[in-house]
mmCIF file of C-alpha atoms and ligand atoms in Angstrom:
data_model
loop_
_atom_site.group_PDB
_atom_site.id
_atom_site.type_symbol
_atom_site.label_atom_id
_atom_site.label_comp_id
_atom_site.label_asym_id
_atom_site.label_seq_id
_atom_site.Cartn_x
_atom_site.Cartn_y
_atom_site.Cartn_z
ATOM 1 C CA MET A 210 0.724 14.100 17.461
ATOM 2 C CA GLN A 211 0.689 12.720 13.864
ATOM 3 C CA VAL A 212 -1.717 9.968 13.397
ATOM 4 C CA ALA A 213 -1.661 7.621 10.291
ATOM 5 C CA VAL A 214 -3.759 4.828 8.997
ATOM 6 C CA TYR A 215 -2.000 1.697 7.311
ATOM 7 C CA PRO A 216 -4.978 0.109 5.552
ATOM 8 C CA GLY A 217 -4.998 -3.488 3.863
ATOM 9 C CA SER A 218 -6.488 -6.800 3.704
ATOM 10 C CA PHE A 219 -3.737 -8.376 5.703
ATOM 11 C CA ASP A 220 -4.953 -11.912 4.998
ATOM 12 C CA PRO A 221 -2.924 -12.884 6.574
ATOM 13 C CA VAL A 222 -0.303 -10.385 8.021
ATOM 14 C CA THR A 223 3.190 -11.179 6.527
ATOM 15 C CA LYS A 224 6.596 -10.208 7.734
ATOM 16 C CA GLY A 225 6.555 -7.683 4.941
ATOM 17 C CA HIS A 226 3.580 -5.846 6.466
ATOM 18 C CA LEU A 227 5.007 -6.129 9.880
ATOM 19 C CA GLU A 228 8.369 -4.507 8.696
ATOM 20 C CA ILE A 229 6.175 -1.485 7.274
ATOM 21 C CA ILE A 230 4.226 -1.256 10.544
ATOM 22 C CA LYS A 231 7.360 -1.145 12.580
ATOM 23 C CA ARG A 232 8.900 1.527 10.574
ATOM 24 C CA ALA A 233 5.672 3.586 10.321
ATOM 25 C CA SER A 234 5.132 3.473 14.052
ATOM 26 C CA ARG A 235 8.680 5.141 14.451
ATOM 27 C CA ILE A 236 7.656 8.064 12.376
ATOM 28 C CA CYS A 237 4.138 8.696 13.616
ATOM 29 C CA GLY A 238 2.831 9.273 16.979
ATOM 30 C CA ARG A 239 -0.028 6.854 16.518
ATOM 31 C CA LEU A 240 -0.612 4.232 13.775
ATOM 32 C CA ILE A 241 -4.000 2.594 13.104
ATOM 33 C CA VAL A 242 -3.647 -0.639 11.111
ATOM 34 C CA ALA A 243 -7.078 -0.826 9.485
ATOM 35 C CA VAL A 244 -8.254 -4.199 8.089
ATOM 36 C CA VAL A 245 -10.789 -4.378 5.281
ATOM 37 C CA ASP A 246 -12.176 -7.083 2.876
ATOM 38 C CA ASN A 247 -10.767 -6.682 -0.628
ATOM 39 C CA PRO A 248 -13.450 -8.012 -2.782
ATOM 40 C CA ASN A 249 -10.970 -8.782 -5.582
ATOM 41 C CA LYS A 250 -9.152 -11.353 -3.409
ATOM 42 C CA GLN A 251 -10.219 -14.698 -2.082
ATOM 43 C CA ALA A 252 -10.152 -14.505 1.866
ATOM 44 C CA MET A 253 -8.495 -17.260 3.921
ATOM 45 C CA PHE A 254 -9.291 -15.571 7.278
ATOM 46 C CA THR A 255 -12.268 -13.657 8.599
ATOM 47 C CA LEU A 256 -11.915 -9.969 9.363
ATOM 48 C CA LYS A 257 -11.913 -10.780 13.086
ATOM 49 C CA GLU A 258 -9.247 -13.523 12.659
ATOM 50 C CA ARG A 259 -7.100 -11.130 10.679
ATOM 51 C CA LEU A 260 -7.553 -8.528 13.409
ATOM 52 C CA GLU A 261 -6.522 -11.101 16.059
ATOM 53 C CA LEU A 262 -3.297 -12.191 14.024
ATOM 54 C CA LEU A 263 -2.417 -8.478 13.716
ATOM 55 C CA GLU A 264 -3.039 -7.730 17.397
ATOM 56 C CA HIS A 265 -0.748 -10.684 18.467
ATOM 57 C CA SER A 266 1.771 -9.680 15.996
ATOM 58 C CA VAL A 267 1.983 -5.958 17.159
ATOM 59 C CA SER A 268 1.532 -6.413 20.889
ATOM 60 C CA ALA A 269 5.018 -4.921 21.563
ATOM 61 C CA LEU A 270 4.249 -1.712 19.758
ATOM 62 C CA ASP A 271 2.649 0.559 22.179
ATOM 63 C CA ASN A 272 1.511 3.173 19.659
ATOM 64 C CA VAL A 273 -0.116 0.740 17.129
ATOM 65 C CA GLU A 274 -3.705 -0.232 17.348
ATOM 66 C CA ILE A 275 -5.762 -2.582 14.960
ATOM 67 C CA ASP A 276 -9.156 -1.841 13.793
ATOM 68 C CA ILE A 277 -11.563 -3.120 11.126
ATOM 69 C CA PHE A 278 -13.507 -0.960 8.599
ATOM 70 C CA GLU A 279 -16.029 -1.335 5.834
ATOM 71 C CA GLY A 280 -16.649 0.673 2.804
ATOM 72 C CA LEU A 281 -14.462 3.543 1.404
ATOM 73 C CA LEU A 282 -11.040 4.106 3.018
ATOM 74 C CA ILE A 283 -11.402 7.736 2.634
ATOM 75 C CA ASN A 284 -14.534 7.764 4.789
ATOM 76 C CA TYR A 285 -12.976 5.774 7.428
ATOM 77 C CA VAL A 286 -9.921 7.877 7.455
ATOM 78 C CA LYS A 287 -12.088 11.001 7.776
ATOM 79 C CA GLU A 288 -14.238 9.554 10.585
ATOM 80 C CA LYS A 289 -10.985 8.967 12.463
ATOM 81 C CA GLN A 290 -9.844 12.460 11.741
ATOM 82 C CA VAL A 291 -6.592 11.077 10.273
ATOM 83 C CA SER A 292 -5.040 12.951 7.421
ATOM 84 C CA ILE A 293 -2.182 10.438 6.404
ATOM 85 C CA ILE A 294 -2.511 7.047 4.801
ATOM 86 C CA ILE A 295 0.497 4.806 4.818
ATOM 87 C CA LYS A 296 1.057 2.378 1.976
ATOM 88 C CA GLY A 297 3.910 -0.108 1.393
ATOM 89 C CA LEU A 298 5.454 -0.290 -2.004
ATOM 90 C CA ARG A 299 7.156 -3.625 -2.985
ATOM 91 C CA ALA A 300 8.035 -3.102 -6.691
ATOM 92 C CA VAL A 301 7.303 -1.128 -9.682
ATOM 93 C CA SER A 302 4.463 -3.497 -10.331
ATOM 94 C CA ASP A 303 2.678 -2.096 -7.296
ATOM 95 C CA PHE A 304 3.089 1.460 -8.406
ATOM 96 C CA GLU A 305 0.278 1.763 -11.045
ATOM 97 C CA TYR A 306 -2.426 0.485 -8.725
ATOM 98 C CA GLU A 307 -1.246 2.353 -5.714
ATOM 99 C CA PHE A 308 -0.863 5.576 -7.778
ATOM 100 C CA GLN A 309 -4.436 5.296 -9.090
ATOM 101 C CA MET A 310 -5.796 4.696 -5.472
ATOM 102 C CA ALA A 311 -3.822 7.570 -4.078
ATOM 103 C CA LEU A 312 -4.976 9.963 -6.774
ATOM 104 C CA MET A 313 -8.676 8.856 -6.414
ATOM 105 C CA ASN A 314 -8.554 9.209 -2.619
ATOM 106 C CA LYS A 315 -6.985 12.783 -3.141
ATOM 107 C CA SER A 316 -9.561 13.627 -5.635
ATOM 108 C CA ILE A 317 -12.230 12.652 -3.108
ATOM 109 C CA CYS A 318 -10.642 14.344 -0.148
ATOM 110 C CA GLY A 319 -7.623 16.793 -1.076
ATOM 111 C CA GLU A 320 -6.565 17.068 2.558
ATOM 112 C CA ILE A 321 -5.623 13.481 2.816
ATOM 113 C CA GLU A 322 -2.050 12.389 1.994
ATOM 114 C CA THR A 323 -0.842 9.019 0.990
ATOM 115 C CA LEU A 324 2.721 8.310 2.064
ATOM 116 C CA PHE A 325 4.509 5.493 0.516
ATOM 117 C CA MET A 326 7.183 3.454 2.141
ATOM 118 C CA MET A 327 9.455 1.109 0.238
ATOM 119 C CA THR A 328 9.441 -2.338 1.489
ATOM 120 C CA SER A 329 13.027 -3.785 2.426
ATOM 121 C CA PRO A 330 14.400 -5.720 -0.461
ATOM 122 C CA GLU A 331 14.188 -9.136 1.590
ATOM 123 C CA TYR A 332 10.356 -8.815 1.407
ATOM 124 C CA SER A 333 10.062 -7.158 -2.058
ATOM 125 C CA PHE A 334 8.430 -10.463 -3.520
ATOM 126 C CA LEU A 335 6.317 -11.271 -0.522
ATOM 127 C CA SER A 336 2.433 -10.886 -0.568
ATOM 128 C CA SER A 337 -0.370 -12.550 1.419
ATOM 129 C CA SER A 338 -1.728 -13.908 -1.823
ATOM 130 C CA MET A 339 1.539 -15.609 -2.532
ATOM 131 C CA VAL A 340 1.766 -16.931 0.909
ATOM 132 C CA LYS A 341 -1.761 -18.443 0.528
ATOM 133 C CA GLU A 342 -1.022 -19.952 -2.729
ATOM 134 C CA VAL A 343 2.182 -21.591 -1.720
ATOM 135 C CA VAL A 344 0.713 -23.145 1.379
ATOM 136 C CA ILE A 345 -2.495 -24.437 -0.297
ATOM 137 C CA LEU A 346 -0.262 -26.081 -2.672
ATOM 138 C CA GLY A 347 1.758 -27.652 -0.015
ATOM 139 C CA GLY A 348 4.833 -25.357 0.044
ATOM 140 C CA ARG A 349 6.474 -23.901 3.208
ATOM 141 C CA VAL A 350 5.868 -20.412 4.291
ATOM 142 C CA ASP A 351 7.288 -20.241 7.613
ATOM 143 C CA ASP A 352 9.952 -17.812 6.661
ATOM 144 C CA PHE A 353 7.421 -15.219 5.539
ATOM 145 C CA VAL A 354 5.075 -15.173 8.552
ATOM 146 C CA THR A 355 5.541 -15.038 12.377
ATOM 147 C CA PRO A 356 5.224 -18.467 14.085
ATOM 148 C CA PHE A 357 1.890 -17.606 15.587
ATOM 149 C CA VAL A 358 0.516 -16.730 12.071
ATOM 150 C CA HIS A 359 2.040 -19.774 10.677
ATOM 151 C CA GLU A 360 0.413 -21.920 13.340
ATOM 152 C CA LYS A 361 -3.084 -20.432 12.451
ATOM 153 C CA ILE A 362 -2.515 -20.879 8.757
ATOM 154 C CA MET A 363 -1.754 -24.559 9.278
ATOM 155 C CA GLU A 364 -4.932 -24.857 11.485
ATOM 156 C CA LYS A 365 -6.913 -23.259 8.840
ATOM 157 C CA ILE A 366 -5.625 -25.378 6.081
ATOM 158 C CA GLY A 367 -6.025 -28.541 8.192
ATOM 159 C CA ASN A 368 -9.576 -27.563 9.116
ATOM 160 C CA GLU A 369 -10.310 -27.166 5.495
ATOM 161 C CA GLY A 370 -8.778 -30.734 4.749
ATOM 162 C CA LYS A 371 -6.336 -29.279 2.251
ATOM 163 C CA ALA A 372 -3.186 -30.422 3.931
HETATM 164 O O1 LIG B 414 -3.962 -5.291 1.076
HETATM 165 P P1 LIG B 414 -4.642 -4.787 -0.124
HETATM 166 O O2 LIG B 414 -5.747 -5.832 -0.458
HETATM 167 O O3 LIG B 414 -3.744 -4.579 -1.140
HETATM 168 O O4 LIG B 414 -5.287 -3.477 0.335
HETATM 169 C C1 LIG B 414 -6.067 -2.652 -0.578
HETATM 170 C C2 LIG B 414 -7.032 -1.804 0.175
HETATM 171 C C3 LIG B 414 -7.726 -2.553 1.034
HETATM 172 C C4 LIG B 414 -6.287 -0.752 0.957
HETATM 173 C C5 LIG B 414 -7.822 -1.017 -0.929
HETATM 174 O O5 LIG B 414 -8.554 -1.941 -1.549
HETATM 175 C C6 LIG B 414 -9.005 -0.107 -0.188
HETATM 176 O O6 LIG B 414 -8.530 1.033 0.226
HETATM 177 N N1 LIG B 414 -10.278 -0.604 -0.108
HETATM 178 C C7 LIG B 414 -11.254 0.094 0.760
HETATM 179 C C8 LIG B 414 -12.301 0.497 -0.233
HETATM 180 C C9 LIG B 414 -11.907 1.847 -0.984
HETATM 181 O O7 LIG B 414 -11.797 2.819 -0.374
HETATM 182 N N2 LIG B 414 -11.769 1.771 -2.356
HETATM 183 C C10 LIG B 414 -11.373 2.777 -3.273
HETATM 184 C C11 LIG B 414 -9.914 2.975 -3.316
HETATM 185 S S1 LIG B 414 -9.393 4.259 -4.271
#
Protein backbone atom coordinates (compact mmCIF):
# COMPACT_ATOMS: atom_id res chain seq x y z
CA MET A 1 0.00 0.00 0.00
CA GLN A 2 1.45 3.38 -1.02
CA VAL A 3 1.45 5.88 1.82
CA ALA A 4 2.02 9.59 1.15
CA VAL A 5 2.41 12.71 3.24
CA TYR A 6 0.77 15.97 2.18
CA PRO A 7 2.46 18.66 4.32
CA GLY A 8 1.49 22.26 4.80
CA SER A 9 0.58 24.97 7.23
CA PHE A 10 -3.17 24.76 6.36
CA ASP A 11 -3.92 28.00 8.21
CA PRO A 12 -6.77 27.47 7.49
CA VAL A 13 -7.49 24.60 5.10
CA THR A 14 -9.05 25.93 1.88
CA LYS A 15 -11.13 24.29 -0.84
CA GLY A 16 -7.92 24.21 -2.89
CA HIS A 17 -6.21 22.03 -0.26
CA LEU A 18 -9.30 19.81 -0.01
CA GLU A 19 -9.34 19.26 -3.73
CA ILE A 20 -5.71 18.07 -3.63
CA ILE A 21 -6.46 15.86 -0.59
CA LYS A 22 -9.41 14.19 -2.36
CA ARG A 23 -7.44 13.55 -5.54
CA ALA A 24 -4.34 12.34 -3.67
CA SER A 25 -6.45 10.02 -1.51
CA ARG A 26 -7.67 8.29 -4.69
CA ILE A 27 -4.16 7.48 -5.87
CA CYS A 28 -2.56 6.36 -2.62
CA GLY A 29 -3.61 3.73 -0.14
CA ARG A 30 -3.21 6.05 2.82
CA LEU A 31 -2.66 9.79 2.97
CA ILE A 32 -1.25 11.62 6.00
CA VAL A 33 -2.02 15.33 5.95
CA ALA A 34 0.74 16.78 8.11
CA VAL A 35 0.31 20.20 9.68
CA VAL A 36 3.30 22.29 10.65
CA ASP A 37 3.99 25.91 11.56
CA ASN A 38 5.56 27.91 8.78
CA PRO A 39 7.67 30.58 10.55
CA ASN A 40 7.47 32.76 7.44
CA LYS A 41 3.70 33.14 7.83
CA GLN A 42 1.58 34.89 10.45
CA ALA A 43 -0.71 32.21 11.91
CA MET A 44 -4.43 32.74 12.52
CA PHE A 45 -5.12 29.28 14.03
CA THR A 46 -3.08 27.18 16.46
CA LEU A 47 -1.74 23.87 15.18
CA LYS A 48 -4.41 22.04 17.19
CA GLU A 49 -7.18 24.22 15.73
CA ARG A 50 -5.87 23.60 12.20
CA LEU A 51 -5.82 19.87 12.89
CA GLU A 52 -9.45 20.04 14.03
CA LEU A 53 -10.50 22.02 10.96
CA LEU A 54 -8.82 19.44 8.74
CA GLU A 55 -10.28 16.49 10.62
CA HIS A 56 -13.76 17.89 10.21
CA SER A 57 -13.16 18.63 6.51
CA VAL A 58 -11.90 15.13 5.58
CA SER A 59 -14.14 13.03 7.85
CA ALA A 60 -15.71 11.33 4.81
CA LEU A 61 -12.33 10.13 3.49
CA ASP A 62 -11.51 6.83 5.19
CA ASN A 63 -7.87 6.63 4.11
CA VAL A 64 -6.92 10.16 5.15
CA GLU A 65 -5.49 10.98 8.57
CA ILE A 66 -4.34 14.27 10.04
CA ASP A 67 -1.20 14.75 12.07
CA ILE A 68 0.98 17.55 13.44
CA PHE A 69 4.75 17.64 13.22
CA GLU A 70 7.63 19.90 14.19
CA GLY A 71 11.03 20.35 12.64
CA LEU A 72 12.20 19.05 9.30
CA LEU A 73 9.63 17.52 6.99
CA ILE A 74 12.14 14.96 5.81
CA ASN A 75 12.69 13.70 9.38
CA TYR A 76 8.94 13.39 9.90
CA VAL A 77 8.51 11.52 6.63
CA LYS A 78 11.34 9.11 7.51
CA GLU A 79 9.93 8.56 11.00
CA LYS A 80 6.58 7.64 9.40
CA GLN A 81 8.41 5.35 6.95
CA VAL A 82 6.83 7.12 4.01
CA SER A 83 8.64 7.71 0.73
CA ILE A 84 6.24 10.05 -1.07
CA ILE A 85 5.57 13.74 -0.39
CA ILE A 86 2.56 15.24 -2.19
CA LYS A 87 2.54 18.95 -3.01
CA GLY A 88 -0.04 21.07 -4.81
CA LEU A 89 1.12 23.47 -7.52
CA ARG A 90 -1.13 26.41 -8.28
CA ALA A 91 0.83 28.47 -10.73
CA VAL A 92 4.27 29.07 -12.15
CA SER A 93 4.86 31.37 -9.17
CA ASP A 94 4.78 28.35 -6.83
CA PHE A 95 7.24 26.44 -8.90
CA GLU A 96 10.59 27.94 -7.94
CA TYR A 97 10.06 27.63 -4.19
CA GLU A 98 8.59 24.14 -4.47
CA PHE A 99 11.39 23.09 -6.80
CA GLN A 100 13.98 24.29 -4.27
CA MET A 101 12.27 22.47 -1.40
CA ALA A 102 11.89 19.25 -3.39
CA LEU A 103 15.59 19.31 -4.37
CA MET A 104 16.70 20.12 -0.82
CA ASN A 105 14.59 17.28 0.55
CA LYS A 106 15.92 14.96 -2.12
CA SER A 107 19.50 15.92 -1.32
CA ILE A 108 18.90 15.18 2.39
CA CYS A 109 17.22 11.87 1.65
CA GLY A 110 17.47 10.52 -1.90
CA GLU A 111 14.85 7.83 -1.40
CA ILE A 112 12.01 10.27 -0.86
CA GLU A 113 10.10 11.52 -3.91
CA THR A 114 8.06 14.71 -4.13
CA LEU A 115 5.03 14.35 -6.40
CA PHE A 116 3.33 17.52 -7.62
CA MET A 117 -0.36 17.75 -8.39
CA MET A 118 -1.71 20.67 -10.39
CA THR A 119 -4.48 22.51 -8.60
CA SER A 120 -7.76 22.82 -10.53
CA PRO A 121 -8.02 26.14 -12.40
CA GLU A 122 -10.93 27.26 -10.18
CA TYR A 123 -8.59 27.25 -7.18
CA SER A 124 -5.40 28.36 -8.91
CA PHE A 125 -5.49 31.79 -7.24
CA LEU A 126 -6.47 30.55 -3.80
CA SER A 127 -4.20 30.50 -0.75
CA SER A 128 -4.70 30.49 3.02
CA SER A 129 -2.71 33.74 3.22
CA MET A 130 -5.09 35.41 0.74
CA VAL A 131 -8.14 34.13 2.63
CA LYS A 132 -6.75 35.57 5.90
CA GLU A 133 -5.96 38.93 4.32
CA VAL A 134 -9.36 39.26 2.65
CA VAL A 135 -11.33 38.33 5.76
CA ILE A 136 -9.27 40.54 8.09
CA LEU A 137 -9.95 43.45 5.75
CA GLY A 138 -13.69 42.75 5.84
CA GLY A 139 -14.10 40.81 2.59
CA ARG A 140 -16.11 37.61 2.01
CA VAL A 141 -14.33 34.28 1.88
CA ASP A 142 -17.25 31.85 2.11
CA ASP A 143 -16.65 30.63 -1.47
CA PHE A 144 -13.10 29.57 -0.63
CA VAL A 145 -13.51 27.46 2.50
CA THR A 146 -16.09 25.00 3.84
CA PRO A 147 -18.99 26.37 5.93
CA PHE A 148 -17.41 24.87 9.09
CA VAL A 149 -14.05 26.52 8.43
CA HIS A 150 -15.83 29.76 7.57
CA GLU A 151 -17.67 29.68 10.89
CA LYS A 152 -14.39 29.16 12.76
CA ILE A 153 -12.70 32.00 10.85
CA MET A 154 -15.56 34.36 11.73
CA GLU A 155 -15.38 33.29 15.40
CA LYS A 156 -11.64 33.91 15.41
CA ILE A 157 -11.96 37.33 13.79
CA GLY A 158 -14.81 38.21 16.15
CA ASN A 159 -12.81 37.09 19.17
CA GLU A 160 -9.97 39.29 18.12
CA GLY A 161 -12.40 42.19 17.68
CA LYS A 162 -11.36 42.77 14.08
CA ALA A 163 -14.83 42.52 12.51
O1 LIG B 1 1.51 25.41 3.34
P1 LIG B 1 2.92 25.90 3.25
O2 LIG B 1 3.20 26.88 4.38
O3 LIG B 1 3.26 26.49 1.91
O4 LIG B 1 3.86 24.61 3.45
C1 LIG B 1 5.28 24.71 3.45
C2 LIG B 1 5.85 23.57 4.28
C3 LIG B 1 5.27 23.64 5.68
C4 LIG B 1 5.48 22.26 3.65
C5 LIG B 1 7.39 23.74 4.34
O5 LIG B 1 7.68 25.00 4.88
C6 LIG B 1 8.06 22.65 5.19
O6 LIG B 1 8.28 21.56 4.71
N1 LIG B 1 8.31 22.96 6.47
C7 LIG B 1 8.93 22.02 7.41
C8 LIG B 1 10.36 22.43 7.73
C9 LIG B 1 11.30 21.94 6.65
O7 LIG B 1 11.44 20.77 6.40
N2 LIG B 1 11.98 22.91 6.00
C10 LIG B 1 12.92 22.63 4.93
C11 LIG B 1 12.21 22.50 3.60
S1 LIG B 1 13.32 22.13 2.32
